[in-house]
CSV table of C-alpha atoms in Angstrom, one decimal:
chain,number,residue,atom,x,y,z
N,1,MET,CA,0.1,-27.3,-9.9
N,2,ALA,CA,-3.5,-28.8,-10.3
N,3,ARG,CA,-3.9,-29.9,-6.8
N,4,TYR,CA,-3.0,-26.3,-5.6
N,5,LEU,CA,-5.6,-24.7,-7.7
N,6,PRO,CA,-8.6,-24.7,-5.1
N,7,GLY,CA,-6.2,-23.0,-2.8
N,8,LEU,CA,-5.2,-20.2,-5.3
N,9,GLN,CA,-9.1,-20.0,-6.5
N,10,THR,CA,-10.1,-19.4,-2.9
N,11,ARG,CA,-7.4,-17.0,-2.1
N,12,ASP,CA,-8.5,-15.2,-5.4
N,13,ARG,CA,-12.4,-15.6,-4.2
N,14,ILE,CA,-11.2,-14.4,-0.7
N,15,LEU,CA,-9.6,-11.3,-2.7
N,16,ASP,CA,-12.1,-10.2,-4.6
N,17,SER,CA,-14.5,-10.4,-1.6
N,18,THR,CA,-12.3,-8.1,0.1
N,19,ARG,CA,-11.9,-5.8,-2.4
N,20,TRP,CA,-15.8,-5.6,-3.1
N,21,LEU,CA,-16.5,-4.9,0.5
N,22,LEU,CA,-13.8,-2.3,1.0
N,23,ALA,CA,-15.3,-0.2,-2.2
N,24,ARG,CA,-18.5,-0.5,-1.0
N,25,VAL,CA,-18.8,-0.7,3.0
N,26,GLY,CA,-15.2,1.1,3.8
N,27,LEU,CA,-13.0,-0.3,6.3
N,28,ASP,CA,-15.3,-0.8,9.2
N,29,GLY,CA,-17.9,-2.8,7.0
N,30,THR,CA,-15.3,-5.2,6.0
N,31,THR,CA,-15.5,-8.0,8.7
N,32,LEU,CA,-14.1,-11.2,8.9
N,33,SER,CA,-17.7,-12.4,8.4
N,34,ALA,CA,-18.8,-10.4,5.8
N,35,ILE,CA,-15.8,-11.7,3.8
N,36,LEU,CA,-16.0,-14.9,4.1
N,37,GLU,CA,-19.8,-15.0,3.7
N,38,ARG,CA,-19.4,-13.2,0.4
N,39,ALA,CA,-16.3,-15.5,-1.2
N,40,LYS,CA,-18.3,-18.3,0.1
N,41,VAL,CA,-15.6,-19.7,2.5
N,42,ARG,CA,-15.1,-21.0,6.2
N,43,SER,CA,-12.8,-19.7,8.6
N,44,GLY,CA,-10.4,-22.8,8.8
N,45,SER,CA,-9.7,-21.9,4.7
N,46,PHE,CA,-9.2,-18.3,5.4
N,47,TYR,CA,-6.9,-18.9,8.4
N,48,ASN,CA,-5.1,-21.2,6.2
N,49,LEU,CA,-4.3,-18.7,3.6
N,50,PHE,CA,-4.3,-15.6,5.9
N,51,ASP,CA,-3.0,-14.9,9.4
N,52,SER,CA,-5.6,-12.1,9.8
N,53,LYS,CA,-8.4,-10.2,8.2
N,54,ASP,CA,-6.1,-7.1,8.3
N,55,GLU,CA,-3.6,-9.4,6.3
N,56,ALA,CA,-5.9,-9.8,3.6
N,57,ILE,CA,-6.7,-6.0,3.4
N,58,LEU,CA,-2.8,-5.2,3.3
N,59,THR,CA,-2.5,-7.5,0.0
N,60,VAL,CA,-5.7,-5.9,-1.5
N,61,ILE,CA,-3.7,-2.8,-1.2
N,62,ARG,CA,-0.4,-3.8,-1.8
N,63,GLU,CA,-1.7,-5.2,-4.9
N,64,ALA,CA,-3.2,-1.8,-5.7
N,65,ILE,CA,-0.1,0.0,-5.0
N,66,ASN,CA,1.8,-2.4,-7.0
N,67,ALA,CA,-0.4,-1.3,-10.1
N,68,VAL,CA,0.8,2.2,-10.1
N,69,ASP,CA,4.5,1.4,-9.7
N,70,PRO,CA,6.7,2.8,-12.1
N,71,HIS,CA,8.7,-0.3,-12.3
N,72,PRO,CA,7.5,-3.0,-10.0
N,73,ASP,CA,10.5,-5.1,-10.8
N,74,GLY,CA,12.3,-3.2,-8.9
N,75,VAL,CA,15.3,-3.3,-10.8
N,76,GLY,CA,16.4,0.1,-10.2
N,77,LYS,CA,14.9,2.3,-13.1
N,78,ASP,CA,12.7,4.4,-11.5
N,79,THR,CA,13.5,7.8,-11.0
N,80,VAL,CA,12.4,10.3,-7.7
N,81,GLU,CA,9.7,11.8,-9.7
N,82,GLU,CA,8.1,8.4,-11.4
N,83,LEU,CA,8.2,7.4,-7.6
N,84,VAL,CA,6.4,10.4,-6.4
N,85,ASP,CA,4.3,10.3,-9.3
N,86,ALA,CA,3.0,6.4,-8.7
N,87,TYR,CA,2.9,7.2,-5.2
N,88,VAL,CA,0.1,10.2,-5.8
N,89,GLU,CA,-1.3,8.2,-8.4
N,90,PHE,CA,-2.5,5.5,-5.8
N,91,ILE,CA,-3.8,8.2,-3.2
N,92,THR,CA,-5.6,9.8,-6.1
N,93,GLY,CA,-6.4,7.4,-7.9
N,94,GLN,CA,-7.7,4.5,-5.3
N,95,PRO,CA,-9.1,6.8,-3.2
N,96,THR,CA,-11.3,3.8,-0.9
N,97,LEU,CA,-7.9,2.0,-1.2
N,98,ALA,CA,-5.3,5.0,0.0
N,99,LYS,CA,-7.7,5.8,2.8
N,100,ILE,CA,-8.1,2.3,4.2
N,101,TYR,CA,-4.1,2.1,4.1
N,102,LEU,CA,-3.7,5.7,5.9
N,103,GLN,CA,-6.0,4.2,8.5
N,104,THR,CA,-4.7,0.9,8.8
N,105,ALA,CA,-1.1,1.9,9.1
N,106,VAL,CA,-2.1,4.3,11.4
N,107,GLY,CA,-4.5,2.6,13.7
N,108,GLY,CA,-4.5,-0.7,13.1
N,109,ALA,CA,-0.6,-0.6,13.2
N,110,MET,CA,-0.8,0.5,16.8
N,111,THR,CA,-2.6,-2.4,18.5
N,112,ASP,CA,-1.3,-5.1,15.8
N,113,GLU,CA,2.6,-5.9,16.2
N,114,THR,CA,2.6,-8.4,13.3
N,115,LEU,CA,0.9,-5.1,11.2
N,116,ALA,CA,3.3,-3.0,12.8
N,117,HIS,CA,6.0,-5.3,11.4
N,118,ARG,CA,4.2,-5.7,7.8
N,119,VAL,CA,3.7,-1.5,7.7
N,120,ILE,CA,7.6,-0.8,8.8
N,121,ALA,CA,8.6,-3.2,6.4
N,122,HIS,CA,6.5,-1.5,3.7
N,123,HIS,CA,7.3,1.8,4.2
N,124,GLU,CA,11.6,1.1,4.5
N,125,ALA,CA,11.1,-0.6,1.0
N,126,ARG,CA,9.4,2.6,-0.1
N,127,VAL,CA,12.3,4.7,1.4
N,128,SER,CA,14.9,2.4,0.2
N,129,ARG,CA,13.7,2.5,-3.6
N,130,LEU,CA,13.4,6.6,-2.9
N,131,ALA,CA,17.0,6.5,-2.0
N,132,ASP,CA,18.1,4.5,-4.7
N,133,ALA,CA,16.4,6.8,-7.3
N,134,ILE,CA,18.1,10.0,-5.3
N,135,ARG,CA,21.5,8.4,-5.2
N,136,ARG,CA,21.2,7.6,-9.5
N,137,GLN,CA,20.1,11.3,-9.8
N,138,THR,CA,22.0,13.2,-7.1
N,139,ARG,CA,25.2,11.3,-6.8
N,140,THR,CA,25.1,11.9,-3.2
N,141,SER,CA,26.2,9.3,-0.5
N,142,LYS,CA,24.3,6.7,0.9
N,143,ALA,CA,23.5,8.1,4.2
N,144,ARG,CA,22.9,11.5,2.3
N,145,SER,CA,20.5,9.7,-0.1
N,146,GLN,CA,18.6,7.9,2.6
N,147,LEU,CA,18.3,10.8,4.8
N,148,GLU,CA,16.4,13.0,1.8
N,149,ALA,CA,14.1,9.8,1.2
N,150,GLU,CA,13.0,10.0,4.8
N,151,LEU,CA,12.0,13.2,4.3
N,152,LEU,CA,10.3,13.3,1.2
N,153,LEU,CA,8.4,10.1,2.3
N,154,ALA,CA,7.8,11.7,5.7
N,155,GLY,CA,6.4,14.9,3.6
N,156,LEU,CA,4.2,12.7,1.1
N,157,ASN,CA,3.1,10.8,4.0
N,158,GLY,CA,1.7,14.6,5.6
N,159,LEU,CA,0.3,15.2,2.3
N,160,ALA,CA,-1.6,12.1,2.0
N,161,PHE,CA,-3.1,12.6,5.8
N,162,HIS,CA,-4.1,16.3,4.7
N,163,TRP,CA,-6.0,15.2,1.9
N,164,LEU,CA,-7.6,11.7,4.0
N,165,LEU,CA,-8.9,15.0,6.3
N,166,ASP,CA,-9.6,17.6,3.3
N,167,ASP,CA,-11.6,16.6,0.6
N,168,GLY,CA,-10.6,19.6,-1.4
N,169,PHE,CA,-7.1,19.3,-1.2
N,170,ASP,CA,-4.9,19.0,-4.0
N,171,ILE,CA,-2.4,16.4,-3.2
N,172,ALA,CA,-0.7,16.3,-6.8
N,173,ALA,CA,0.0,20.1,-6.8
N,174,ARG,CA,1.4,19.7,-3.4
N,175,ALA,CA,3.5,16.5,-4.2
N,176,LYS,CA,4.7,18.2,-6.8
N,177,ASP,CA,5.8,21.5,-4.8
N,178,LEU,CA,7.4,18.9,-2.5
N,179,LEU,CA,9.4,18.3,-5.2
N,180,ALA,CA,10.3,21.4,-6.5
N,181,SER,CA,11.9,22.4,-2.9
N,182,ARG,CA,14.4,19.4,-2.9
């Protein structure tokens, strides 16, 4: 384990730098050179650990999402309400990262195939967890719960985009309305 410690420490410094930059200068200011300078690492070390700047950014965002996950072990205990609350908590509790996630998921994934695959995989995992929770609560078929999960997540994403464009938008209240309309 000791021989891997420098690599783990370098990875932590890169992620800490990415977090710091995202919080203070946003996505546009979080350049690869800024990450490298702040982390005090060279590009070769960076690319040994990450494929791209976007991968480092998505790693930070994934950690933030997991931090509000009701059951991060993913063993099928979550309720639909818990998953929706976790989504809203990520958006409202970590607004800088939420905005960057939304921007990266749409803008970055449109031009970067690797990033697009990661965003799709994350979306599919979220749909799967929602579908499992729906199936446990309603005893509907797998196909029906999958469709309902897709529709619910589409609604949540729509609310998140509205929130992104309108600081006064109450995403938490609208998410509750969305749940009540199911």
